[in-house]
mmCIF file of C-alpha atoms in Angstrom:
data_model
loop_
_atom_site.group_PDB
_atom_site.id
_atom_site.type_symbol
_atom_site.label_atom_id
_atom_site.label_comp_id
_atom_site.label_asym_id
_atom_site.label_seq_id
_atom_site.Cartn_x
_atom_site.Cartn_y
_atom_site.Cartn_z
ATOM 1 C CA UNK B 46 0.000 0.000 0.000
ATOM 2 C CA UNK B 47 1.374 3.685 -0.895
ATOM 3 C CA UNK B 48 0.671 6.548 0.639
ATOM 4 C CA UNK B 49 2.005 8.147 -2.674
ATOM 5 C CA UNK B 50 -1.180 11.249 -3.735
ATOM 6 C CA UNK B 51 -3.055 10.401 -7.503
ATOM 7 C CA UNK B 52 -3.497 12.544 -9.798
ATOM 8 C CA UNK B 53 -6.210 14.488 -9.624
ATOM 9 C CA UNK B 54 -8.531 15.881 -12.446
ATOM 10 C CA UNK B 55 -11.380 18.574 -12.030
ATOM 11 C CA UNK B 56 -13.473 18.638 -15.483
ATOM 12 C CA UNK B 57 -15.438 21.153 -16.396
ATOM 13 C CA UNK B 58 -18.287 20.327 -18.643
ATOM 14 C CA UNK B 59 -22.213 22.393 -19.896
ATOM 15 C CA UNK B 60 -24.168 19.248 -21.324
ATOM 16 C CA UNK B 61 -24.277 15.451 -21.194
ATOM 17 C CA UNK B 62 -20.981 14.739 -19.982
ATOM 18 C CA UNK B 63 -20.299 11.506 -22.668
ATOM 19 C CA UNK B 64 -16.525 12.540 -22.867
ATOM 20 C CA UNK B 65 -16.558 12.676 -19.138
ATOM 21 C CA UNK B 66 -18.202 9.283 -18.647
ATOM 22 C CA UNK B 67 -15.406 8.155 -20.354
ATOM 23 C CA UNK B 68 -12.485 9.375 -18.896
ATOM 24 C CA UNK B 69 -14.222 8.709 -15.114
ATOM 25 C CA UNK B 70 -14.546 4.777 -16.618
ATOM 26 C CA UNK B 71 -11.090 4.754 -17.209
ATOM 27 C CA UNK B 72 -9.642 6.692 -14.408
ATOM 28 C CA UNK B 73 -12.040 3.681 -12.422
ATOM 29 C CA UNK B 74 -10.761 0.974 -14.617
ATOM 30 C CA UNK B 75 -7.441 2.137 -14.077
ATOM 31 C CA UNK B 76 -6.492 2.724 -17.402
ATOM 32 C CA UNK B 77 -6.185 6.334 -17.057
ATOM 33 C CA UNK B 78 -3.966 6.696 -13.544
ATOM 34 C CA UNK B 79 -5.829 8.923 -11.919
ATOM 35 C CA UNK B 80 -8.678 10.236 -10.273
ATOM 36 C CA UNK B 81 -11.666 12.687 -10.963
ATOM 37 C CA UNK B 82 -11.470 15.116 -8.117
ATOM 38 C CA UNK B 83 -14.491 17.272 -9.239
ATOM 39 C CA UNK B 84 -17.065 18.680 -11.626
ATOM 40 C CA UNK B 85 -18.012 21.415 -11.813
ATOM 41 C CA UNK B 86 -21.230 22.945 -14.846
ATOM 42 C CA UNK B 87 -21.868 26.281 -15.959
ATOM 43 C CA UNK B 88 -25.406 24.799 -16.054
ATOM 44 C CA UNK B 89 -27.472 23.577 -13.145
ATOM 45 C CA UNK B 90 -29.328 20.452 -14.572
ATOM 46 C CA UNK B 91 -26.558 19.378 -17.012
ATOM 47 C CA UNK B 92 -26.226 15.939 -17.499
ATOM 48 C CA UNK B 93 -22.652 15.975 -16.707
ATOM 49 C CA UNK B 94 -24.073 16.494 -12.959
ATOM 50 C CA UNK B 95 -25.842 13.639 -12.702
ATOM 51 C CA UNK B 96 -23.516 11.699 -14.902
ATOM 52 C CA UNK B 97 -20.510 12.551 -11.699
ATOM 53 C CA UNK B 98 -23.169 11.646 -8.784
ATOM 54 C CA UNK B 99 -23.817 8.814 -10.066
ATOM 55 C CA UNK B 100 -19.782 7.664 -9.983
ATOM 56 C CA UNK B 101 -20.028 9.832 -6.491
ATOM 57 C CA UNK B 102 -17.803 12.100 -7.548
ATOM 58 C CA UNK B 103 -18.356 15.554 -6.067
ATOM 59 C CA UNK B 104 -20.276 17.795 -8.762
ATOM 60 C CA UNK B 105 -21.270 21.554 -7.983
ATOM 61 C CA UNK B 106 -23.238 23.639 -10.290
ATOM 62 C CA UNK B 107 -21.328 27.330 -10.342
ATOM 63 C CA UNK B 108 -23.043 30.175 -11.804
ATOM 64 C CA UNK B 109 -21.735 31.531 -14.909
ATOM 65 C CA UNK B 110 -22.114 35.313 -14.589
ATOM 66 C CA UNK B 111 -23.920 37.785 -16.529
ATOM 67 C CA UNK B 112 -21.758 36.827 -19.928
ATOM 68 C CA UNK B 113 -23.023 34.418 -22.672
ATOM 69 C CA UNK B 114 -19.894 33.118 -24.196
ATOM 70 C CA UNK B 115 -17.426 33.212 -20.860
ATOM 71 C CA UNK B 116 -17.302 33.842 -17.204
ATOM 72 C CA UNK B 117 -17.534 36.620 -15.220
ATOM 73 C CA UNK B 118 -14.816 37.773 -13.184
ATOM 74 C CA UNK B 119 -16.870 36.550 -9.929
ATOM 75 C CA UNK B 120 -17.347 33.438 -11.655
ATOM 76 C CA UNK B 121 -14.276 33.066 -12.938
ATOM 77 C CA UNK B 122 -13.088 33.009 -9.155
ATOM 78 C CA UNK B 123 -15.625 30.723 -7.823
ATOM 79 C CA UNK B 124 -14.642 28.364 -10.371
ATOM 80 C CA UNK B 125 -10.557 28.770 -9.720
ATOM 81 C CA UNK B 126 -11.120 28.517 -5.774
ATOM 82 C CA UNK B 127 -13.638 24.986 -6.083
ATOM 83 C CA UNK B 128 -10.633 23.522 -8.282
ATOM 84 C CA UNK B 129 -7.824 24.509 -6.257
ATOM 85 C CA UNK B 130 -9.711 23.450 -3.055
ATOM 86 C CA UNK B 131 -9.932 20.136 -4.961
ATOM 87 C CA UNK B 132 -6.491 20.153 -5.216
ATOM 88 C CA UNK B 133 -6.486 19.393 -9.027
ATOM 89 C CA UNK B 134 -3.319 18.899 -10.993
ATOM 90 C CA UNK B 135 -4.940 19.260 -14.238
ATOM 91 C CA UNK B 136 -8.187 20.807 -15.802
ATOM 92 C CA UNK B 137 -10.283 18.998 -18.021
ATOM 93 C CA UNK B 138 -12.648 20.366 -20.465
ATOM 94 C CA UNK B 139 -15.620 18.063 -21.802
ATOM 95 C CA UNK B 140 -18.013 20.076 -23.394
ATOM 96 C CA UNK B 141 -17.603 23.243 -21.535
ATOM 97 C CA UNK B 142 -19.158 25.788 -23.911
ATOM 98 C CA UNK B 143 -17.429 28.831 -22.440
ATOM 99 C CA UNK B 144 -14.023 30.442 -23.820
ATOM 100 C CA UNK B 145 -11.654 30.842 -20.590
ATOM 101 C CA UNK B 146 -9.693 33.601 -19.895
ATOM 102 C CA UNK B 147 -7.111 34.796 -18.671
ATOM 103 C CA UNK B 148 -6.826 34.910 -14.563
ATOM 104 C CA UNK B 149 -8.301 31.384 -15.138
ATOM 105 C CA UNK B 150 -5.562 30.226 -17.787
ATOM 106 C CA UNK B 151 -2.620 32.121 -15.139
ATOM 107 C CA UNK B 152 -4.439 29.736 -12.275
ATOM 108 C CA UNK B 153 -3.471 26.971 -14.485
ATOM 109 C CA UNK B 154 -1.056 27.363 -16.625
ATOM 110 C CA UNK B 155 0.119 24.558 -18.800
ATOM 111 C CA UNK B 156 -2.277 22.602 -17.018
ATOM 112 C CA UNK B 157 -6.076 23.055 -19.047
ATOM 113 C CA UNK B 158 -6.920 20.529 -21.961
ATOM 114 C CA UNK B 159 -10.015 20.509 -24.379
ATOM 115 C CA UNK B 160 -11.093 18.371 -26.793
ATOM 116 C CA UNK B 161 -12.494 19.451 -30.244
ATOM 117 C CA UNK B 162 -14.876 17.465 -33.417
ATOM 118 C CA UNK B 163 -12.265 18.382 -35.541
ATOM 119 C CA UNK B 164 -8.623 18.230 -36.831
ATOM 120 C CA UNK B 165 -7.402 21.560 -35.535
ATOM 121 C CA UNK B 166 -6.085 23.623 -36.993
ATOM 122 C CA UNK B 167 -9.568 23.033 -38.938
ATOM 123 C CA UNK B 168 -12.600 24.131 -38.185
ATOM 124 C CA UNK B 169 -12.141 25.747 -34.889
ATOM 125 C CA UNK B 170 -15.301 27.043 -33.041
ATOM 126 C CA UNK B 171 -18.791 25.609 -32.297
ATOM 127 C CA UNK B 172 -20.665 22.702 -34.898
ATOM 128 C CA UNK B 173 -16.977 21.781 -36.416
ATOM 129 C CA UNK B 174 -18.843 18.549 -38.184
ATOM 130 C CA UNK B 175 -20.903 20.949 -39.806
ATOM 131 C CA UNK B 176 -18.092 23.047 -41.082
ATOM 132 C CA UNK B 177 -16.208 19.594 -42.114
ATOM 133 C CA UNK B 178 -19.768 18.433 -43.886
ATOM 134 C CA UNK B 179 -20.140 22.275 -45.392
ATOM 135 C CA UNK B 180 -16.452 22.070 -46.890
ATOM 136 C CA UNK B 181 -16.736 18.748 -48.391
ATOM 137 C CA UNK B 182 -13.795 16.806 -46.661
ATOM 138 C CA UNK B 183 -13.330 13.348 -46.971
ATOM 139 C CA UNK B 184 -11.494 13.235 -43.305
ATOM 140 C CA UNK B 185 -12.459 14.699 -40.247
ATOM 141 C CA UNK B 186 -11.929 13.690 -36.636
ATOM 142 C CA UNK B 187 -10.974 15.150 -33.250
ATOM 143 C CA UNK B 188 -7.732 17.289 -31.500
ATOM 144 C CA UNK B 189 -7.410 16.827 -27.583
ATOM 145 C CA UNK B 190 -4.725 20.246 -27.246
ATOM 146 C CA UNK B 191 -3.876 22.678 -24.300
ATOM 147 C CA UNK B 192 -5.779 25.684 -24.089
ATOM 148 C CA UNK B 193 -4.378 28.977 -24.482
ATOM 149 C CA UNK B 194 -6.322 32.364 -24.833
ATOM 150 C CA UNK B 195 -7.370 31.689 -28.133
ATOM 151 C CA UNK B 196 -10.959 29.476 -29.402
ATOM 152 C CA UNK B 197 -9.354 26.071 -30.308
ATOM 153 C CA UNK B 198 -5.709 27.244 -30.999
ATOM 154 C CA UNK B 199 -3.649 25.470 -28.015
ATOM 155 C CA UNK B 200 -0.735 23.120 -29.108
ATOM 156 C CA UNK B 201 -1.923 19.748 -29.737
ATOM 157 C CA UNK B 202 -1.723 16.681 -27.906
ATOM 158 C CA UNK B 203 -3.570 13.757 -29.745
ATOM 159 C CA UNK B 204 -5.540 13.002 -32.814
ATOM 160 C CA UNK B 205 -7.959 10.896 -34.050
ATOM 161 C CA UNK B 206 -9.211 11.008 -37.848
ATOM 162 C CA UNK B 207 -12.666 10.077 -38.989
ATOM 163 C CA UNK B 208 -13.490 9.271 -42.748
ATOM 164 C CA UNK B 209 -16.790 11.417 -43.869
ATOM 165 C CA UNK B 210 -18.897 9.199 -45.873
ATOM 166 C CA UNK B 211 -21.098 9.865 -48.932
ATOM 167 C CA UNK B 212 -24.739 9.502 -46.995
ATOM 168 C CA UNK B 213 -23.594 11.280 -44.027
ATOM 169 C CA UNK B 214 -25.526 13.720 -42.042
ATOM 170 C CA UNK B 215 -24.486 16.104 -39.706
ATOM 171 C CA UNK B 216 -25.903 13.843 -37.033
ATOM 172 C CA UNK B 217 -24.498 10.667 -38.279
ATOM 173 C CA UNK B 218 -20.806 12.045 -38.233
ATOM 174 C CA UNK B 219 -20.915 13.617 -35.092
ATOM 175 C CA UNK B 220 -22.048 10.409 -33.723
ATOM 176 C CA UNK B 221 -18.686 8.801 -35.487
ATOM 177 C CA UNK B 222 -16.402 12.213 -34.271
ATOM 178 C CA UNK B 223 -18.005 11.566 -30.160
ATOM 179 C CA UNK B 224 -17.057 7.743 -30.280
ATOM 180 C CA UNK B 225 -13.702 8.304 -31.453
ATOM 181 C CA UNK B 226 -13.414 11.504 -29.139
ATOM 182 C CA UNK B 227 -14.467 9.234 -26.195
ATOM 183 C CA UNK B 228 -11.260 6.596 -27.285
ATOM 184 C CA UNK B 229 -8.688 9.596 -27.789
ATOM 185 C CA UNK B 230 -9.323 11.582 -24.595
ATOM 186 C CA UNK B 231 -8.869 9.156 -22.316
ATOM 187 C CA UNK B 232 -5.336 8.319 -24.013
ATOM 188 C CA UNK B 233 -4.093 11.952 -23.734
ATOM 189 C CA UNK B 234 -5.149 12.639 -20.083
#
């Protein structure tokens, strides 16, 4: 027995929490050596919540603030203070549909991933399948990278290509670009 600390991981997530799911299975598999210290929603119901309770992992809803696209400065605090009191060595993004700025990227510098439905440096921003099924590529996939203070722009980490087929719809390959997300984060955490 060691009394050696895990890793610890605090994810922050605004909907269903699928990419979560699967890094919690694997962090409880032990695949992924670690442990999910916290999440934490912009959004009170969001299934991420539930999705954490029901592994017992500790899950607070935070407030946002009065912005749309990012949080407040109160917020931003709030969410900086539940993570360090978690003690969490790095930050996990699944799904968190807010851009994060900077007194949050000094908290944790170096130490903030995302994940993305796309091969960065393509289609950064929100609906990437979309954007892959609007410019006719034959290859899409997903980019686990660090975030910096740009949307999407972070050096990269991992990739994971998806082919775009001929009868696809926009449903149909995000479908393919969430089950290969949910192989590829896990590896890069």
């Amino acid at each position: 027995m060691t009394d050696e600390r895990r890793f610890r991981i605090g994810v922050l997530g605004s909907g269903k929490g699928s990419n979560f799911v699967a890094i919690a299975d694997a962090c409880a598999a032990g695949t992924v050596a670690a442990e999910v210290a916290l999440v934490v929603s912009d959004v009170a119901e969001a299934g991420i919540l539930a999705r954490a309770r029901e592994r017992s992992i500790p899950a607070r809803f935070i407030p946002p603030g009065k912005f749309r696209t990012r949080l407040d400065e109160d917020a931003e605090r709030a969410y900086v203070a539940a993570l360090q009191t978690a003690e969490v060595d790095l930050v996990v993004l699944a799904g968190f549909m807010r851009v994060l700025k900077d007194g949050f990227l000094r908290a944790f510098a170096g130490s903030i991933v995302n994940i993305h439905p796309s091969l960065l440096p393509s289609f950064p921003g929100l609906a990437a399948w979309q954007q892959a099924l609007a410019h006719g590529v034959r290859v899409t996939g997903c980019t686990v990278h660090f975030v910096d203070a740009g949307v999407d722009s972070g050096p990269i980490i991992g990739q994971q290509t998806v082919p775009v087929l001929d009868d696809d719809t926009p449903e149909t390959l995000h479908q393919r670009i969430q089950a290969a997300e949910h192989a590829l984060y896990p590896q890069c955490v």
